[in-house]
Short mmCIF file of C-alpha atoms in Angstrom, two decimals:
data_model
loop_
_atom_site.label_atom_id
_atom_site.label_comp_id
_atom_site.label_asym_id
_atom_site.label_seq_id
_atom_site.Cartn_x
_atom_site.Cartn_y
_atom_site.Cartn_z
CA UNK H 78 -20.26 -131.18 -157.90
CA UNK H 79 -21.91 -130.59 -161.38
CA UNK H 80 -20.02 -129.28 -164.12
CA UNK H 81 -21.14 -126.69 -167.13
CA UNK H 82 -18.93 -125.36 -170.17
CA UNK H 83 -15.38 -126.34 -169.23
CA UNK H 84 -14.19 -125.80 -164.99
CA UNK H 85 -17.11 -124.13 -163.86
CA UNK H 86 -18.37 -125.70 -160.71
CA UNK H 87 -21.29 -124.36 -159.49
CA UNK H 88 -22.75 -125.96 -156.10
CA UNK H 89 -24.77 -126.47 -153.36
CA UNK H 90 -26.62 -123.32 -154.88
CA UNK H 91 -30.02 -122.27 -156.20
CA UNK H 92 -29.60 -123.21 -159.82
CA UNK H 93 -29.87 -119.60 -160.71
CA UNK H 94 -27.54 -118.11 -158.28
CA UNK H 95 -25.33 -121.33 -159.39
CA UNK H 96 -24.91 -120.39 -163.01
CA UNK H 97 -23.60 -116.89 -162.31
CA UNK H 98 -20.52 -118.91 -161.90
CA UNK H 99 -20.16 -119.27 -164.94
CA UNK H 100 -17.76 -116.28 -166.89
CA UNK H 101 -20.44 -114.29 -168.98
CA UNK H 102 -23.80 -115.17 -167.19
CA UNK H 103 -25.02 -112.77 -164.51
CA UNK H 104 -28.36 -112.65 -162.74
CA UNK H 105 -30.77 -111.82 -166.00
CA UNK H 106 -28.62 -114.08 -167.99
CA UNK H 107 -29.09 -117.23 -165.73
CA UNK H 108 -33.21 -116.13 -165.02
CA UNK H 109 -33.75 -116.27 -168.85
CA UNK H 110 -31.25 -119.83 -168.85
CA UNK H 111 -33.66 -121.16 -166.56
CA UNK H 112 -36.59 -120.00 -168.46
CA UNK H 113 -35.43 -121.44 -171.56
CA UNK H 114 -34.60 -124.67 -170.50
CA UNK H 115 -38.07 -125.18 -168.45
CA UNK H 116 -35.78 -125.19 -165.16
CA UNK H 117 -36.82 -124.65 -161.93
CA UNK H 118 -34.23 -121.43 -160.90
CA UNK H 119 -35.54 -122.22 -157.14
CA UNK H 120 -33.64 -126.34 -157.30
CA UNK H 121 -30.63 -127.17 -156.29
CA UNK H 122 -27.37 -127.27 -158.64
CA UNK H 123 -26.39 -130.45 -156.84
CA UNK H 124 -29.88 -132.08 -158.52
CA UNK H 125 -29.81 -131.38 -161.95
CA UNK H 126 -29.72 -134.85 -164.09
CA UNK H 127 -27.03 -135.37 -166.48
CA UNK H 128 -29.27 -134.57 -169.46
CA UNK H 129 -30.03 -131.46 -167.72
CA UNK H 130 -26.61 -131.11 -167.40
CA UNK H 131 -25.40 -131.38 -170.92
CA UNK H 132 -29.08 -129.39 -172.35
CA UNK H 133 -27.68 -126.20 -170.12
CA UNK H 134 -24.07 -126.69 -171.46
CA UNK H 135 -24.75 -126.75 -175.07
CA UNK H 136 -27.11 -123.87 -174.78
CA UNK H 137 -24.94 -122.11 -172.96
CA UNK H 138 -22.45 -122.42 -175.51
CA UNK H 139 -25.10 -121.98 -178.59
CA UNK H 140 -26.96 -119.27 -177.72
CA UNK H 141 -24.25 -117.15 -175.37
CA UNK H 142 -20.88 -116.24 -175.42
CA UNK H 143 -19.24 -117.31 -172.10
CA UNK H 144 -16.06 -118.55 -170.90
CA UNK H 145 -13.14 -118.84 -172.97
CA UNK H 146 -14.65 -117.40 -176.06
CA UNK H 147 -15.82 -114.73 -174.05
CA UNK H 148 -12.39 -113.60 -172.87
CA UNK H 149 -11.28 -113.76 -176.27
CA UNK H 150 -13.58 -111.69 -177.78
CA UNK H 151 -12.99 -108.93 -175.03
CA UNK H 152 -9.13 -108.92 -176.01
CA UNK H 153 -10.05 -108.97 -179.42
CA UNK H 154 -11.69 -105.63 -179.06
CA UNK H 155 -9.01 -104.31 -177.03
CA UNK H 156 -6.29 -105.58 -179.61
CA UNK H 157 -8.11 -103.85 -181.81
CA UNK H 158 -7.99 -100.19 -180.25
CA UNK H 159 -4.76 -100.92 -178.98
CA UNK H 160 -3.79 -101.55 -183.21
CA UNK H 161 -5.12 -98.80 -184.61
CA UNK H 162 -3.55 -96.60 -182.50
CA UNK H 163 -6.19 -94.98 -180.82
CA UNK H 164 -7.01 -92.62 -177.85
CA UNK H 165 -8.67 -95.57 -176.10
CA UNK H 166 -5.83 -98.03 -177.47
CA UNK H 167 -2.98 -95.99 -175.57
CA UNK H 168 -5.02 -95.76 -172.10
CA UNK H 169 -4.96 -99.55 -172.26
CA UNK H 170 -1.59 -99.84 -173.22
CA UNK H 171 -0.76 -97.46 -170.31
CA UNK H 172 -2.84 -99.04 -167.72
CA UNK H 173 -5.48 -95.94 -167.20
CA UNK H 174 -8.41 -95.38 -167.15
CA UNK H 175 -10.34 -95.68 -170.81
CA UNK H 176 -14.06 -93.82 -170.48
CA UNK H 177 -12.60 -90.02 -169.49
CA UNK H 178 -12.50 -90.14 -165.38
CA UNK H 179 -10.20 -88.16 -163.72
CA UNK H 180 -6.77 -89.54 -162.76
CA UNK H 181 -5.30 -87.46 -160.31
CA UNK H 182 -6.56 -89.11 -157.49
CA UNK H 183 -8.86 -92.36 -157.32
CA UNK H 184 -8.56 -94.67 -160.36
CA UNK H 185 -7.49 -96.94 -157.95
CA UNK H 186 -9.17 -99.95 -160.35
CA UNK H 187 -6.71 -99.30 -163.37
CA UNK H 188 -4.08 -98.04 -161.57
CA UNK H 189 -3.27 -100.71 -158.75
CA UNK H 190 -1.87 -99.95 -155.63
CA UNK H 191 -1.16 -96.54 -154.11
CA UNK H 192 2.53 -95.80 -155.15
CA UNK H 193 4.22 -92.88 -152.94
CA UNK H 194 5.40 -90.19 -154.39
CA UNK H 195 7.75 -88.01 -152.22
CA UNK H 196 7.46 -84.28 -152.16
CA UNK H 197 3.78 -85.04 -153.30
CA UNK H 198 1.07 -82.73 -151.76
CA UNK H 199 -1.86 -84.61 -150.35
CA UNK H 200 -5.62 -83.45 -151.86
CA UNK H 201 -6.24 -81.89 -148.80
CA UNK H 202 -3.38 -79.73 -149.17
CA UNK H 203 -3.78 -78.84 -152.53
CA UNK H 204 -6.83 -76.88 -152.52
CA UNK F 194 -24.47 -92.24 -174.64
CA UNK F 195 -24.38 -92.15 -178.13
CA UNK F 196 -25.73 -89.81 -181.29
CA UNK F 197 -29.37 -90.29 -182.19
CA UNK F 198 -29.43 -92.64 -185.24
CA UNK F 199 -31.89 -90.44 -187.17
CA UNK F 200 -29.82 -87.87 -187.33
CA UNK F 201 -26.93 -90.25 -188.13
CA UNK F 202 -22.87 -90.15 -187.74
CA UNK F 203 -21.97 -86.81 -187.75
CA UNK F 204 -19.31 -85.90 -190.56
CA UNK F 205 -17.65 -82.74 -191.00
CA UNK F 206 -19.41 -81.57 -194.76
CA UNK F 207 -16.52 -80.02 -195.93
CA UNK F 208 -14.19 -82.41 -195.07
CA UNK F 209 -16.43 -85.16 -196.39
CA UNK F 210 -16.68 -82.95 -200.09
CA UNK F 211 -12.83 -82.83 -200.12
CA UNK F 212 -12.47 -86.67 -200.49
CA UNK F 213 -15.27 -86.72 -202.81
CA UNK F 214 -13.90 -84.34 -205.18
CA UNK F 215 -10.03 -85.79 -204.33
CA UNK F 216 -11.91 -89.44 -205.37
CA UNK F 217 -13.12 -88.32 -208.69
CA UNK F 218 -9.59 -86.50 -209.39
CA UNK F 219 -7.86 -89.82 -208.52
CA UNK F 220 -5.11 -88.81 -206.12
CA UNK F 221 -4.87 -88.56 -202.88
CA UNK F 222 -2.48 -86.37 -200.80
CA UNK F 223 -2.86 -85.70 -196.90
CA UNK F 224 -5.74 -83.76 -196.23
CA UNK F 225 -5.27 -80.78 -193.42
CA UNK F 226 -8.00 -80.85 -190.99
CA UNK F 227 -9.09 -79.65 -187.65
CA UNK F 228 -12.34 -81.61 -187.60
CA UNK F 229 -11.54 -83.55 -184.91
CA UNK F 230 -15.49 -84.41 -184.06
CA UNK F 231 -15.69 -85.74 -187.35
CA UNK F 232 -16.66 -89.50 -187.17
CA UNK F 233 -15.07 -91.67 -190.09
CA UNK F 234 -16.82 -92.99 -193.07
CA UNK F 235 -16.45 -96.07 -194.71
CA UNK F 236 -15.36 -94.00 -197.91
CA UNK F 237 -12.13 -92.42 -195.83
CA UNK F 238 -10.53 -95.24 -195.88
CA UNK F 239 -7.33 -95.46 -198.03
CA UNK F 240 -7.26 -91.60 -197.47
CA UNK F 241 -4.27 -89.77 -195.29
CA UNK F 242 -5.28 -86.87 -192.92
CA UNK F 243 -3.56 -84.27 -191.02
CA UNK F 244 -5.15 -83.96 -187.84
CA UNK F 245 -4.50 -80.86 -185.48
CA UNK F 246 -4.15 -81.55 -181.62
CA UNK F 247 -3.92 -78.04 -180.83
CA UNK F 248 -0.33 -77.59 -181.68
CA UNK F 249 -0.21 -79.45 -184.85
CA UNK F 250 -1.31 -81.26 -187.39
CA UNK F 251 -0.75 -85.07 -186.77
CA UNK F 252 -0.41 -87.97 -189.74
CA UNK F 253 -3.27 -90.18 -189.55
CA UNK F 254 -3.72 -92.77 -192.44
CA UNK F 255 -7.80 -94.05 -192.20
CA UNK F 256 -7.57 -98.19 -192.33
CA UNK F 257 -10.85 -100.43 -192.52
CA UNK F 258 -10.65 -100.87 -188.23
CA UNK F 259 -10.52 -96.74 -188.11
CA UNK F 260 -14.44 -96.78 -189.37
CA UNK F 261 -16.95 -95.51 -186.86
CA UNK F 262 -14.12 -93.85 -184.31
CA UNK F 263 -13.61 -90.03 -185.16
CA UNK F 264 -10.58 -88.35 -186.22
CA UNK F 265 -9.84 -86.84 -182.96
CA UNK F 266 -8.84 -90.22 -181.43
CA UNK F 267 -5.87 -90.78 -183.63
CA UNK F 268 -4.14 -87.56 -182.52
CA UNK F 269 -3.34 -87.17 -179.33
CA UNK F 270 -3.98 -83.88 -177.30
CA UNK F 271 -1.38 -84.48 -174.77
CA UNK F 272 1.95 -85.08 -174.54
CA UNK F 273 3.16 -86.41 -171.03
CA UNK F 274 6.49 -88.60 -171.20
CA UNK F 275 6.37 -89.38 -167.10
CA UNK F 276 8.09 -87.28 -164.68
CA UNK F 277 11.43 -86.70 -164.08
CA UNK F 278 13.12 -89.65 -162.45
CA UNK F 279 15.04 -87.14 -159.27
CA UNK F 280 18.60 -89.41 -160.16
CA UNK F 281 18.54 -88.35 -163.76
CA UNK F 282 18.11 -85.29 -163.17
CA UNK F 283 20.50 -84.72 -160.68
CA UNK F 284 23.11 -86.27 -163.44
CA UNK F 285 21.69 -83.78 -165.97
CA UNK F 286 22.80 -80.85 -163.87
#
């Protein structure tokens, strides 16, 4: 199987689908990839040429961020609110959610799995 | 979604005259404040505030990151510490 930018393995895929794989590239990102590159988003992944091969990795890693550069720049940005001591900052720290949803129930995402709390009235009790 | 850029960050105008005028004096002392909408100016920075969260007025010092959040994020509203875990507080009694 063909590799691009580090582990990612795409395969026996439409070339567009394929690159979704990849951390960072989605369905527009791999469409305008394609474009780019004069790439036929309808071939197979398993058929690209290795100078196709190393054309999409180095624009991959020109032109977007992806991967592990990616990731860092997201923790960055977190680091950040988390320093400065922030509103947003302490919902990270705390494991809730950031953007203002409601908490009492749901939140399911941020908060992991249902923990029981004993005496607790269920939603449909609570009126 | 966010402000309309032509009207531009919106900054409280009397809090933004205060560190004018404290600028020109040279000194700067915490400023009291219960703008908590206002957003934070590159020119706040260096400057302490007291920010009220309702009860009080909370310590804030503005650093270079702090530019572009507004005051309101640096002082918390609420004050929840967890529940009561049921074996401490049978001890406690």
């Amino acid at each position: 199987m063909p590799r691009v930018v580090g582990v990612d393995i795409p395969n026996n895929k439409r070339l567009d689908i394929a690159l979704t794989y990849v951390y960072g590239v989605g369905r527009a990102t791999a469409t305008k990839v394609c474009e780019e590159l004069r790439l036929d988003p309808a071939m197979q992944a398993r058929d690209l040429s290795e100078e196709q091969l190393t054309n999409l990795a180095t624009h991959l890693e020109k032109v977007y961020v992806v991967e592990g550069s990616l990731r860092r720049q997201i923790a960055a940005a977190i680091a950040r609110l988390r320093d400065i001591g922030s509103y947003r900052g302490l919902r990270h720290r705390r494991g809730l959610p950031v953007r203002g949803q409601r908490t009492r129930t749901n939140a399911r995402g941020r908060k992991g799995p249902k923990k029981t709390v004993a005496g607790k009235k269920s939603v449909k009790g609570m009126k | 979604m966010g402000r309309s850029i032509k009207k531009g960050p919106y900054i409280d105008v009397k809090l933004a005259k205060k560190v004018d005028s404290m600028e020109e004096g040279g000194k700067r002392s915490p400023i009291k404040t219960w703008a908590r909408s206002c957003t934070i100016p590159p020119n706040f920075v260096g400057h302490t505030f007291m920010v009220h969260n309702g009860k009080m007025h909370v310590k804030v010092f503005i650093t270079e990151d702090m530019v572009g959040h507004k005051l309101g994020e640096f002082a918390a509203t609420r004050s929840f510490r967890g529940h009561t875990n049921k074996k401490e507080g049978l001890k406690a009694r």
